[in-house]
Amino acid sequence: MNATPAMSIAAAHVVGHFINGEGVADDNRPIPVTNPATGQVTKHVAMATKATVEDAIAAAEAAFPAWRNTRPAKRAKVMFRFKALLEEHAEEIVAALTNEHGKVLDDAMGEFVRGIEVVDYACGIPQLLKGEHTKNVGPNIDSWSEFQPLGVVAGITPFNFPAMVPMWMFPMAIACGNTFVLKPSEKDPTAPMLIAQLFKEAGLPDGVYNVVNGDKEAVDTLLEDPRVQAISFVGSTPIAEYIYATGTKNGKRVQALGGAKNHAVVMPDADLDNTVNALMGAAYGSCGERCMAISVAVCVGDETADTVVSKLKSELQDLKVGCGTDTSNNMGPLVTKVHHDKVRSYVDLGVEEGAELVVDGRDLVVDGHEDGFFLGGCLFDKVTPDMRIYQEEIFGPVLCVVRAESQEHAMQLIDNHEYGNGTCIFTRDGEAARYFADNIQVGMVGINVPLPVPVATHSFGGWKRSLFGDLFAYGPDSIRFYTRRKTITQRWPSGGVREKAQFSFPSNS
Ligand code: NAD
């Protein structure tokens, strides 16, 4: 974290926290938040101390008993009002996303709407929480299973979806009857704070939802505090692994979603014009800063590869890169200067490693935004699995084309990769597509769908080193993650009958 001089911070706005239904001012270790399109520091964000995080946990713990006992139908009413308020304030929140993340406004709206869809799903909580009941499991004995909330749960989220990823977590956790502490990304903190205020306006009792801004100190407090029952994390794989190891060691339930290297397989029979358009959006949309971005196109056969590369090259000439507030642009800047330089250095590395740089976006300058963190779309051909640009997550507008001999060869590459978040296949052959979906070792699969991000009624997650834990995010898995099953067996014996002690194990024999 870069420390900044106290003088400049005093004048600037410092984003604090939202604890127990109130905004909490804080100027502890403030770090700068930058508009990536201009390179200018627009505000600072406080880094919560251990004590501040403990205040948030205490507020959540105090709010839990009453919220747990609030009828699901009443919780749903709060969710319906919350959803309406989110829609009413969409433009304000989306503008904050673009100003701090850099993504173009339409893309920011897309993320926000996908987040609202999870709130929509949470509105159905009375139906979703219905348990299981069996009458007469034994003589005059009935049995049922119900799903009880865990208590205080926490979420830790990445910079790339500052609204949507928190909404993958807290609406379902809270609808299930838990209370929540969110630790959002320090790079774009405004949207989560606006959303917390709207949740309060919707009628959510104080303390049920809390937001603490911070860094490792805040995260470690959440991981170590025994009052926190479960942790949902989304971010890079090294941190996901750390969160999973530390959280589970401390007895918590943990789901930790990590990084990705998503491959698109292009079969020779695919509609190549549509495939190339799909690849353009999936590789360069949001400047490649999506965990479901396509960063590798595996073309089956040299003829397919030659055609795809030449069409991508031509499309890249028309890719409009600029400030996200200009709606004619396709792609905005990278989130920070540090990230920009890291992505750029991967392009240098690819050249050193011997990949063929077909389109070089490194020297792009956006007029009027010379200090912005822009990088043009980059395209590498003839990338091989031994190269670091193939193995590592770049998280920028860099698409690597790998040439494969057959569908089997393409699938082996994907299965051998350490990540298994998303993948897709472009083909007109139903048998090839079905074989791919059935056998590929990846959590989310698209068939002629480049970004197979599940809708809110399904669950989101990867395999291999893209997810540590057993349950996916949102959808049906979120009910399981944010509740504990309890099975109750009940008997009302007939009155007046004296019963003998039974020493054999009860059975229906
Ligand atoms: P990150 O791992 O750097 O940060 C994620 C969160 O962890 C942030 O809140 C950050 O403050 C915190 N954090 C960072 N370093 C920490 C440390 N040493 N100890 C404790 N906490 C720490 O990720 P990012 O750069 O914000 O986001 C990009 C990454 O997130 C990419 O790898 C991307 O693939 C991944 N991502 C994955 C998914 C998914 O669903 N699998 C979705 C979105 C993003």
Coordinates of C-alpha atoms and ligand atoms in Angstrom, one line a residue:
M1 CA 0.0 0.0 0.0
N2 CA 1.3 3.5 -0.8
A3 CA 1.2 5.9 2.1
T4 CA 0.4 9.4 1.1
P5 CA 1.3 12.7 2.8
A6 CA -1.1 13.7 5.5
M7 CA -1.5 17.2 4.1
S8 CA -3.0 16.1 0.8
I9 CA -5.3 13.6 2.5
A10 CA -6.8 16.1 5.0
A11 CA -8.4 18.0 2.1
A12 CA -9.6 15.0 0.2
H13 CA -12.5 12.8 1.0
V14 CA -11.6 9.6 2.9
V15 CA -14.0 6.7 2.6
G16 CA -14.6 5.1 6.0
H17 CA -16.8 2.2 7.0
F18 CA -20.5 1.3 7.5
I19 CA -21.0 -0.2 10.9
N20 CA -24.3 -0.8 12.8
G21 CA -26.3 1.2 10.3
E22 CA -24.1 4.3 10.3
G23 CA -21.3 5.7 8.2
V24 CA -18.1 5.6 10.3
A25 CA -15.4 8.2 9.6
D26 CA -11.9 7.0 9.8
D27 CA -8.5 8.3 8.6
N28 CA -6.4 5.4 9.6
R29 CA -3.6 4.6 7.1
P30 CA -5.6 6.1 4.1
I31 CA -4.6 4.9 0.7
P32 CA -5.4 6.7 -2.6
V33 CA -8.2 5.8 -4.9
T34 CA -7.5 6.7 -8.5
N35 CA -9.7 7.4 -11.6
P36 CA -7.9 5.0 -14.0
A37 CA -9.0 7.0 -17.0
T38 CA -7.2 10.2 -15.8
G39 CA -4.6 8.8 -13.5
Q40 CA -5.8 11.3 -10.9
V41 CA -6.3 10.5 -7.2
T42 CA -10.0 11.3 -6.5
K43 CA -10.3 10.2 -2.9
H44 CA -8.7 8.1 -0.2
V45 CA -9.9 5.0 1.6
A46 CA -9.2 4.2 5.3
M47 CA -7.7 0.9 6.3
A48 CA -9.6 -0.5 9.2
T49 CA -7.7 -1.4 12.3
K50 CA -8.3 -4.7 14.1
A51 CA -10.4 -2.8 16.6
T52 CA -12.6 -1.3 13.9
V53 CA -13.2 -4.7 12.3
E54 CA -14.0 -6.1 15.8
D55 CA -16.6 -3.3 16.2
A56 CA -18.3 -4.5 13.0
I57 CA -18.2 -8.1 14.1
A58 CA -19.7 -7.1 17.4
A59 CA -22.5 -5.1 15.7
A60 CA -23.2 -8.1 13.5
E61 CA -23.2 -10.5 16.5
A62 CA -25.6 -8.3 18.4
A63 CA -28.0 -8.0 15.4
F64 CA -28.1 -11.8 14.8
P65 CA -30.6 -13.1 17.3
A66 CA -33.4 -10.8 16.2
W67 CA -32.6 -11.1 12.5
R68 CA -32.4 -14.9 12.8
N69 CA -35.9 -14.9 14.3
T70 CA -37.4 -12.5 11.7
R71 CA -39.8 -14.4 9.6
P72 CA -38.4 -15.3 6.1
A73 CA -41.4 -13.5 4.5
K74 CA -40.5 -10.3 6.4
R75 CA -36.8 -10.7 5.3
A76 CA -38.1 -11.1 1.8
K77 CA -40.0 -7.8 2.1
V78 CA -36.8 -6.0 2.9
M79 CA -35.2 -7.6 -0.1
F80 CA -38.0 -6.5 -2.4
R81 CA -37.6 -2.9 -1.2
F82 CA -33.8 -3.2 -1.5
K83 CA -34.1 -4.4 -5.1
A84 CA -36.4 -1.4 -6.0
L85 CA -33.9 1.1 -4.4
L86 CA -31.0 -0.5 -6.3
E87 CA -32.8 0.0 -9.6
E88 CA -33.8 3.5 -8.7
H89 CA -30.1 4.4 -7.9
A90 CA -28.5 2.4 -10.7
E91 CA -27.0 5.3 -12.6
E92 CA -25.3 6.8 -9.5
I93 CA -23.8 3.4 -8.6
V94 CA -22.8 2.6 -12.1
A95 CA -21.0 6.0 -12.5
A96 CA -19.0 5.2 -9.3
L97 CA -18.0 1.8 -10.8
T98 CA -16.7 3.5 -14.0
N99 CA -14.9 6.3 -12.2
E100 CA -13.0 3.9 -9.9
H101 CA -12.7 0.7 -11.9
G102 CA -12.5 2.2 -15.4
K103 CA -14.9 -0.2 -17.2
V104 CA -17.3 1.4 -19.8
L105 CA -20.7 2.5 -18.5
D106 CA -22.7 -0.2 -20.3
D107 CA -20.4 -2.9 -18.9
A108 CA -20.7 -1.4 -15.4
M109 CA -24.5 -1.5 -15.8
G110 CA -24.3 -5.2 -16.9
E111 CA -22.4 -6.1 -13.8
F112 CA -24.8 -4.2 -11.6
V113 CA -27.9 -5.8 -13.1
R114 CA -26.3 -9.3 -12.7
G115 CA -25.8 -8.4 -9.0
I116 CA -29.5 -7.3 -8.7
E117 CA -30.5 -10.7 -10.1
V118 CA -29.1 -12.3 -7.0
V119 CA -31.2 -9.9 -4.8
D120 CA -34.1 -11.0 -7.0
Y121 CA -33.4 -14.6 -6.2
A122 CA -33.0 -13.8 -2.5
C123 CA -36.6 -12.3 -2.6
G124 CA -37.7 -15.9 -2.9
I125 CA -36.2 -16.9 0.4
P126 CA -39.5 -18.2 2.0
Q127 CA -39.6 -20.8 -0.7
L128 CA -35.9 -21.5 -0.9
L129 CA -35.6 -22.2 2.9
K130 CA -38.3 -24.8 2.9
G131 CA -37.1 -27.9 4.7
E132 CA -37.7 -31.6 4.1
H133 CA -40.4 -33.5 6.0
T134 CA -41.2 -37.2 6.3
K135 CA -44.1 -38.5 8.2
N136 CA -44.0 -41.9 9.9
V137 CA -40.3 -42.6 9.8
G138 CA -41.1 -44.9 12.8
P139 CA -44.2 -45.6 14.9
N140 CA -45.8 -42.2 15.6
I141 CA -42.5 -40.7 14.6
D142 CA -42.1 -37.9 12.1
S143 CA -38.8 -36.4 10.9
W144 CA -37.8 -33.1 9.2
S145 CA -34.7 -31.3 8.2
E146 CA -34.5 -27.5 8.4
F147 CA -31.8 -25.0 7.5
Q148 CA -30.6 -22.7 10.2
P149 CA -28.4 -19.6 9.7
L150 CA -24.8 -19.7 10.9
G151 CA -24.5 -16.4 12.7
V152 CA -21.9 -13.7 11.6
V153 CA -20.5 -14.4 8.2
A154 CA -18.0 -12.4 6.2
G155 CA -17.2 -11.6 2.6
I156 CA -13.9 -10.5 1.0
T157 CA -14.1 -9.3 -2.5
P158 CA -11.9 -8.3 -5.5
F159 CA -11.6 -5.0 -7.5
N160 CA -12.9 -6.2 -10.8
F161 CA -16.6 -6.4 -9.9
P162 CA -17.0 -4.0 -7.0
A163 CA -20.9 -4.2 -7.0
M164 CA -21.7 -7.7 -8.4
V165 CA -19.3 -9.9 -6.5
P166 CA -20.4 -8.6 -3.0
M167 CA -23.9 -9.1 -4.2
W168 CA -23.1 -12.7 -5.0
M169 CA -22.6 -13.1 -1.2
F170 CA -24.5 -10.8 1.2
P171 CA -28.1 -10.9 -0.2
M172 CA -28.3 -14.7 0.1
A173 CA -26.4 -14.8 3.4
I174 CA -28.7 -12.2 4.9
A175 CA -31.9 -13.6 3.4
C176 CA -30.9 -16.9 5.1
G177 CA -30.9 -15.1 8.5
N178 CA -27.2 -14.4 8.9
T179 CA -25.6 -11.1 9.6
F180 CA -22.7 -10.0 7.5
V181 CA -19.4 -8.1 7.4
L182 CA -18.1 -7.2 3.9
K183 CA -14.4 -6.3 3.3
P184 CA -14.5 -5.0 -0.3
S185 CA -11.5 -4.2 -2.5
E186 CA -9.5 -1.1 -1.5
K187 CA -9.2 -0.1 -5.2
D188 CA -12.9 0.8 -5.8
P189 CA -14.7 1.3 -2.5
T190 CA -17.5 3.7 -3.3
A191 CA -20.2 1.4 -4.8
P192 CA -20.2 -1.0 -1.8
M193 CA -20.7 1.9 0.5
L194 CA -23.6 3.3 -1.5
I195 CA -25.2 -0.1 -1.7
A196 CA -25.0 -0.5 2.1
Q197 CA -26.8 2.8 2.6
L198 CA -29.6 1.7 0.3
F199 CA -30.0 -1.6 2.2
K200 CA -30.5 0.4 5.4
E201 CA -33.1 2.6 3.6
A202 CA -34.9 -0.6 2.6
G203 CA -35.6 -1.3 6.2
L204 CA -32.7 -3.7 7.1
P205 CA -32.1 -3.5 10.9
D206 CA -28.8 -1.9 12.0
G207 CA -25.9 -4.3 12.3
V208 CA -27.2 -6.9 9.9
Y209 CA -25.0 -5.6 7.1
N210 CA -21.6 -3.9 7.8
V211 CA -18.8 -2.8 5.5
V212 CA -15.3 -2.4 6.6
N213 CA -12.6 -1.0 4.2
G214 CA -9.1 -2.3 4.7
D215 CA -6.3 -4.6 3.8
K216 CA -4.6 -7.7 5.3
E217 CA -5.1 -6.5 8.9
A218 CA -8.9 -6.4 8.3
V219 CA -8.9 -9.7 6.5
D220 CA -6.8 -11.4 9.1
T221 CA -9.1 -10.1 11.9
L222 CA -12.1 -11.7 10.1
L223 CA -10.2 -14.9 9.6
E224 CA -9.2 -15.2 13.2
D225 CA -12.2 -13.9 15.1
P226 CA -14.1 -16.9 16.6
R227 CA -17.4 -15.0 16.2
V228 CA -17.2 -15.2 12.4
Q229 CA -18.7 -18.5 11.3
A230 CA -18.0 -18.5 7.6
I231 CA -16.0 -16.7 5.0
S232 CA -16.8 -16.2 1.3
F233 CA -13.8 -15.0 -0.7
V234 CA -13.3 -14.0 -4.3
G235 CA -9.9 -12.9 -5.6
S236 CA -6.6 -14.2 -6.9
T237 CA -5.5 -17.8 -6.3
P238 CA -2.6 -17.2 -3.9
I239 CA -4.9 -15.2 -1.6
A240 CA -7.8 -17.6 -2.0
E241 CA -5.5 -20.4 -0.9
Y242 CA -4.3 -18.4 2.1
I243 CA -7.9 -17.6 3.1
Y244 CA -9.0 -21.2 2.8
A245 CA -6.1 -22.6 4.8
T246 CA -6.4 -19.9 7.5
G247 CA -10.1 -19.8 7.7
T248 CA -10.6 -23.6 7.9
K249 CA -7.7 -23.9 10.4
N250 CA -9.7 -21.5 12.6
G251 CA -12.8 -23.8 12.3
K252 CA -14.7 -21.7 9.8
R253 CA -16.7 -22.8 6.8
V254 CA -14.8 -21.3 3.7
Q255 CA -15.5 -20.9 0.0
A256 CA -12.6 -19.2 -1.7
L257 CA -12.9 -18.5 -5.5
G258 CA -9.6 -17.8 -7.2
G259 CA -8.0 -16.9 -10.5
A260 CA -8.5 -18.3 -14.0
K261 CA -7.1 -18.9 -17.4
N262 CA -10.2 -19.5 -19.5
H263 CA -9.8 -21.3 -22.8
A264 CA -12.1 -21.1 -25.8
V265 CA -11.8 -24.1 -28.2
V266 CA -12.5 -23.1 -31.8
M267 CA -13.4 -26.2 -33.9
P268 CA -12.9 -26.1 -37.7
D269 CA -16.6 -26.3 -38.4
A270 CA -17.5 -23.2 -36.2
D271 CA -19.1 -20.1 -37.7
L272 CA -15.8 -18.2 -37.6
D273 CA -17.2 -14.7 -38.1
N274 CA -19.5 -15.1 -35.0
T275 CA -16.8 -16.9 -33.1
V276 CA -14.4 -14.0 -33.6
N277 CA -17.0 -11.5 -32.5
A278 CA -17.6 -13.6 -29.4
L279 CA -13.9 -13.8 -28.7
M280 CA -13.5 -10.0 -29.1
G281 CA -16.1 -9.3 -26.4
A282 CA -14.9 -12.1 -24.1
A283 CA -11.2 -11.3 -24.3
Y284 CA -11.2 -7.5 -24.4
G285 CA -14.5 -6.6 -22.6
S286 CA -13.7 -4.9 -19.3
C287 CA -10.1 -4.7 -20.4
G288 CA -9.8 -8.5 -19.8
E289 CA -10.3 -7.9 -16.1
R290 CA -12.9 -10.6 -15.7
C291 CA -12.4 -14.0 -14.0
M292 CA -14.5 -15.4 -16.9
A293 CA -12.6 -13.5 -19.6
I294 CA -11.3 -15.7 -22.5
S295 CA -7.5 -15.4 -22.4
V296 CA -6.7 -18.4 -24.5
A297 CA -8.2 -19.3 -27.9
V298 CA -7.3 -22.9 -28.8
C299 CA -7.8 -23.2 -32.5
V300 CA -8.1 -26.8 -33.9
G301 CA -6.0 -27.0 -37.1
D302 CA -3.7 -24.5 -38.7
E303 CA -6.3 -23.4 -41.2
T304 CA -8.7 -22.5 -38.4
A305 CA -6.0 -20.7 -36.5
D306 CA -4.9 -18.7 -39.6
T307 CA -8.4 -17.5 -40.3
V308 CA -9.2 -16.7 -36.6
V309 CA -5.9 -14.7 -36.1
S310 CA -6.4 -12.8 -39.3
K311 CA -10.0 -11.9 -38.4
L312 CA -9.1 -11.0 -34.8
K313 CA -6.3 -8.7 -36.2
S314 CA -8.7 -6.9 -38.4
E315 CA -11.3 -6.5 -35.6
L316 CA -8.7 -5.2 -33.2
Q317 CA -8.0 -2.3 -35.6
D318 CA -11.6 -1.1 -34.8
L319 CA -11.5 -1.7 -31.0
K320 CA -12.3 1.6 -29.5
V321 CA -10.3 2.2 -26.3
G322 CA -10.9 5.3 -24.1
C323 CA -12.6 6.7 -21.1
G324 CA -15.4 4.5 -19.8
T325 CA -17.8 7.4 -19.6
D326 CA -17.8 7.8 -23.4
T327 CA -20.4 5.2 -24.3
S328 CA -18.9 4.8 -27.8
N329 CA -15.8 3.1 -26.4
N330 CA -15.6 -0.7 -26.2
M331 CA -12.8 -0.8 -23.6
G332 CA -11.6 1.4 -20.8
P333 CA -8.3 1.6 -18.9
L334 CA -6.7 -1.0 -16.5
V335 CA -7.6 -0.4 -12.9
T336 CA -4.3 1.0 -11.5
K337 CA -0.8 2.0 -12.8
V338 CA 0.7 -1.0 -10.9
H339 CA -1.7 -3.4 -12.7
H340 CA -1.1 -1.6 -16.1
D341 CA 2.6 -2.1 -15.7
K342 CA 2.2 -5.7 -14.7
V343 CA 0.0 -6.5 -17.8
R344 CA 2.4 -4.6 -20.1
S345 CA 5.3 -6.5 -18.7
Y346 CA 3.6 -9.8 -19.6
V347 CA 3.4 -8.6 -23.2
D348 CA 7.2 -7.9 -23.1
L349 CA 7.6 -11.4 -21.7
G350 CA 5.6 -13.0 -24.4
V351 CA 7.8 -11.5 -27.0
E352 CA 10.9 -12.7 -25.1
E353 CA 9.4 -16.2 -24.9
G354 CA 9.0 -16.4 -28.6
A355 CA 5.3 -16.0 -29.1
E356 CA 4.3 -14.0 -32.2
L357 CA 2.9 -10.6 -31.2
V358 CA 0.3 -10.1 -34.0
V359 CA -1.2 -6.9 -32.5
D360 CA 0.7 -4.8 -30.1
G361 CA -1.3 -2.4 -27.9
R362 CA 1.6 -1.3 -25.7
D363 CA 2.0 2.2 -27.3
L364 CA -1.6 3.2 -27.3
V365 CA -2.2 6.8 -26.2
V366 CA -5.7 8.1 -25.6
D367 CA -5.9 11.8 -26.6
G368 CA -6.8 13.9 -23.6
H369 CA -6.1 11.0 -21.2
E370 CA -2.4 10.8 -21.5
D371 CA -2.0 9.9 -17.8
G372 CA -4.7 7.2 -17.9
F373 CA -3.8 3.5 -17.5
F374 CA -4.7 2.5 -21.0
L375 CA -3.3 -0.5 -22.9
G376 CA -4.5 -1.4 -26.4
G377 CA -5.8 -4.9 -27.2
C378 CA -2.9 -7.3 -27.7
L379 CA -2.9 -10.6 -29.6
F380 CA -0.3 -13.3 -29.5
D381 CA -0.2 -16.3 -31.9
K382 CA 1.7 -19.5 -31.7
V383 CA 1.7 -19.5 -27.9
T384 CA 2.8 -22.8 -26.4
P385 CA 2.1 -24.4 -23.0
D386 CA 5.7 -24.0 -21.7
M387 CA 5.4 -20.2 -21.9
R388 CA 4.5 -18.1 -18.7
I389 CA 2.1 -16.0 -20.7
Y390 CA 0.1 -19.2 -21.2
Q391 CA 0.5 -20.6 -17.7
E392 CA -0.2 -17.4 -15.6
E393 CA -3.3 -15.3 -15.3
I394 CA -2.5 -11.9 -16.9
F395 CA -5.9 -10.2 -16.2
G396 CA -5.6 -7.7 -19.0
P397 CA -6.5 -7.2 -22.7
V398 CA -4.1 -10.0 -24.0
L399 CA -5.4 -12.9 -26.0
C400 CA -3.1 -15.9 -26.6
V401 CA -3.8 -18.2 -29.6
V402 CA -2.6 -21.8 -29.1
R403 CA -2.7 -24.2 -32.1
A404 CA -4.0 -27.7 -31.4
E405 CA -4.1 -30.7 -33.7
S406 CA -7.5 -32.1 -32.6
Q407 CA -10.4 -31.6 -30.1
E408 CA -8.7 -34.2 -27.8
H409 CA -5.5 -32.2 -27.9
A410 CA -7.3 -29.0 -27.1
M411 CA -9.1 -30.7 -24.2
Q412 CA -5.9 -32.1 -22.8
L413 CA -4.4 -28.6 -22.7
I414 CA -7.4 -27.4 -20.7
D415 CA -7.4 -30.3 -18.4
N416 CA -3.6 -29.9 -17.7
H417 CA -3.9 -26.2 -16.8
E418 CA -3.9 -25.4 -13.1
Y419 CA -7.1 -23.3 -13.4
G420 CA -10.5 -24.6 -14.1
N421 CA -12.9 -21.7 -13.9
G422 CA -14.7 -21.3 -17.2
T423 CA -14.3 -22.6 -20.8
C424 CA -16.2 -22.8 -24.0
I425 CA -16.3 -24.5 -27.4
F426 CA -17.4 -23.0 -30.7
T427 CA -18.7 -25.7 -33.0
R428 CA -21.7 -26.7 -35.2
D429 CA -21.2 -30.3 -34.1
G430 CA -23.6 -31.4 -31.3
E431 CA -21.7 -34.6 -30.6
A432 CA -18.4 -32.7 -30.2
A433 CA -20.0 -30.1 -28.0
R434 CA -21.7 -32.8 -25.8
Y435 CA -18.5 -34.7 -25.4
F436 CA -16.7 -31.5 -24.4
A437 CA -19.3 -30.5 -21.8
D438 CA -19.4 -34.0 -20.4
N439 CA -15.6 -34.5 -20.0
I440 CA -13.8 -31.2 -19.6
Q441 CA -12.3 -30.6 -16.1
V442 CA -13.8 -27.1 -15.7
G443 CA -16.6 -25.8 -13.5
M444 CA -18.5 -23.6 -16.0
V445 CA -18.8 -24.6 -19.6
G446 CA -20.2 -22.6 -22.6
I447 CA -21.3 -24.1 -25.9
N448 CA -21.2 -21.3 -28.4
V449 CA -21.4 -19.1 -25.3
P450 CA -18.2 -17.2 -24.6
L451 CA -18.9 -16.1 -21.0
P452 CA -20.9 -18.9 -19.4
V453 CA -21.5 -17.0 -16.2
P454 CA -24.4 -18.8 -14.5
V455 CA -27.6 -16.8 -13.9
A456 CA -28.7 -16.2 -10.3
T457 CA -30.8 -19.4 -10.2
H458 CA -27.8 -21.5 -10.8
S459 CA -24.5 -21.4 -8.9
F460 CA -21.1 -20.0 -9.9
G461 CA -17.7 -21.6 -9.3
G462 CA -14.6 -23.2 -10.9
W463 CA -12.7 -26.4 -10.4
K464 CA -9.1 -27.2 -9.6
R465 CA -7.2 -24.1 -8.3
S466 CA -10.0 -21.7 -9.2
L467 CA -12.0 -22.7 -6.1
F468 CA -11.0 -23.8 -2.7
G469 CA -14.0 -25.3 -0.9
D470 CA -17.0 -27.4 -1.8
L471 CA -19.8 -25.1 -2.6
F472 CA -20.2 -22.6 -5.4
A473 CA -21.4 -18.9 -5.0
Y474 CA -25.0 -17.8 -5.2
G475 CA -27.9 -19.9 -6.5
P476 CA -28.9 -23.1 -4.7
D477 CA -25.4 -23.7 -3.3
S478 CA -25.6 -20.4 -1.4
I479 CA -28.5 -21.8 0.7
R480 CA -26.3 -24.7 1.7
F481 CA -23.3 -22.5 2.3
Y482 CA -25.0 -20.0 4.5
T483 CA -27.1 -22.4 6.6
R484 CA -26.6 -25.4 8.7
R485 CA -28.8 -28.4 8.4
K486 CA -30.6 -29.6 11.5
T487 CA -32.6 -32.9 11.4
I488 CA -35.3 -33.3 14.0
T489 CA -37.1 -36.5 14.9
Q490 CA -40.3 -36.2 16.8
R491 CA -42.6 -38.6 18.5
W492 CA -45.8 -38.0 20.4
P493 CA -46.6 -41.3 22.1
S494 CA -50.2 -42.3 22.8
G495 CA -51.2 -41.0 26.2
G496 CA -51.1 -43.3 29.2
V497 CA -49.2 -46.1 27.6
R498 CA -46.2 -47.1 29.8
E499 CA -43.1 -47.8 27.5
K500 CA -40.3 -50.2 28.3
A501 CA -36.6 -49.3 27.8
Q502 CA -35.4 -50.5 24.4
F503 CA -31.8 -51.7 24.2
S504 CA -31.6 -52.7 20.6
F505 CA -30.8 -50.0 18.0
P506 CA -34.2 -48.6 16.8
S507 CA -35.0 -49.8 13.3
N508 CA -38.0 -50.4 11.1
S509 CA -37.4 -54.2 11.0
Ligands
NAD1 P1 -6.7 -10.0 -4.8 O1 -6.6 -11.4 -4.5 O2 -5.5 -9.1 -4.9 O3 -7.7 -9.3 -3.7 C1 -8.9 -9.8 -3.3 C2 -9.2 -9.4 -1.9 O4 -8.2 -9.9 -1.0 C3 -9.2 -7.8 -1.7 O5 -10.3 -7.5 -0.9 C4 -7.9 -7.6 -1.1 O6 -7.9 -6.4 -0.2 C5 -7.6 -8.8 -0.3 N1 -6.2 -9.1 -0.1 C6 -5.2 -8.9 -1.0 N2 -4.1 -9.3 -0.6 C7 -4.3 -9.9 0.7 C8 -3.4 -10.5 1.6 N3 -2.1 -10.7 1.4 N4 -4.0 -11.0 2.8 C9 -5.3 -10.8 3.0 N5 -6.2 -10.2 2.1 C10 -5.7 -9.8 0.9 O7 -7.6 -9.9 -6.1 P2 -7.9 -8.6 -7.0 O8 -6.6 -8.2 -7.7 O9 -8.7 -7.6 -6.3 O10 -8.9 -9.3 -8.1 C11 -8.5 -9.9 -9.2 C12 -8.4 -11.4 -9.0 O11 -9.7 -11.9 -8.6 C13 -8.1 -12.2 -10.3 O12 -7.2 -13.2 -10.0 C14 -9.4 -12.8 -10.7 O13 -9.4 -14.0 -11.5 C15 -10.0 -13.0 -9.4 N6 -11.5 -13.2 -9.5 C16 -12.0 -14.4 -9.4 C17 -13.4 -14.5 -9.5 C18 -14.0 -15.9 -9.5 O14 -15.2 -16.0 -9.4 N7 -13.3 -17.0 -9.5 C19 -14.2 -13.4 -9.7 C20 -13.6 -12.2 -9.8 C21 -12.2 -12.0 -9.7

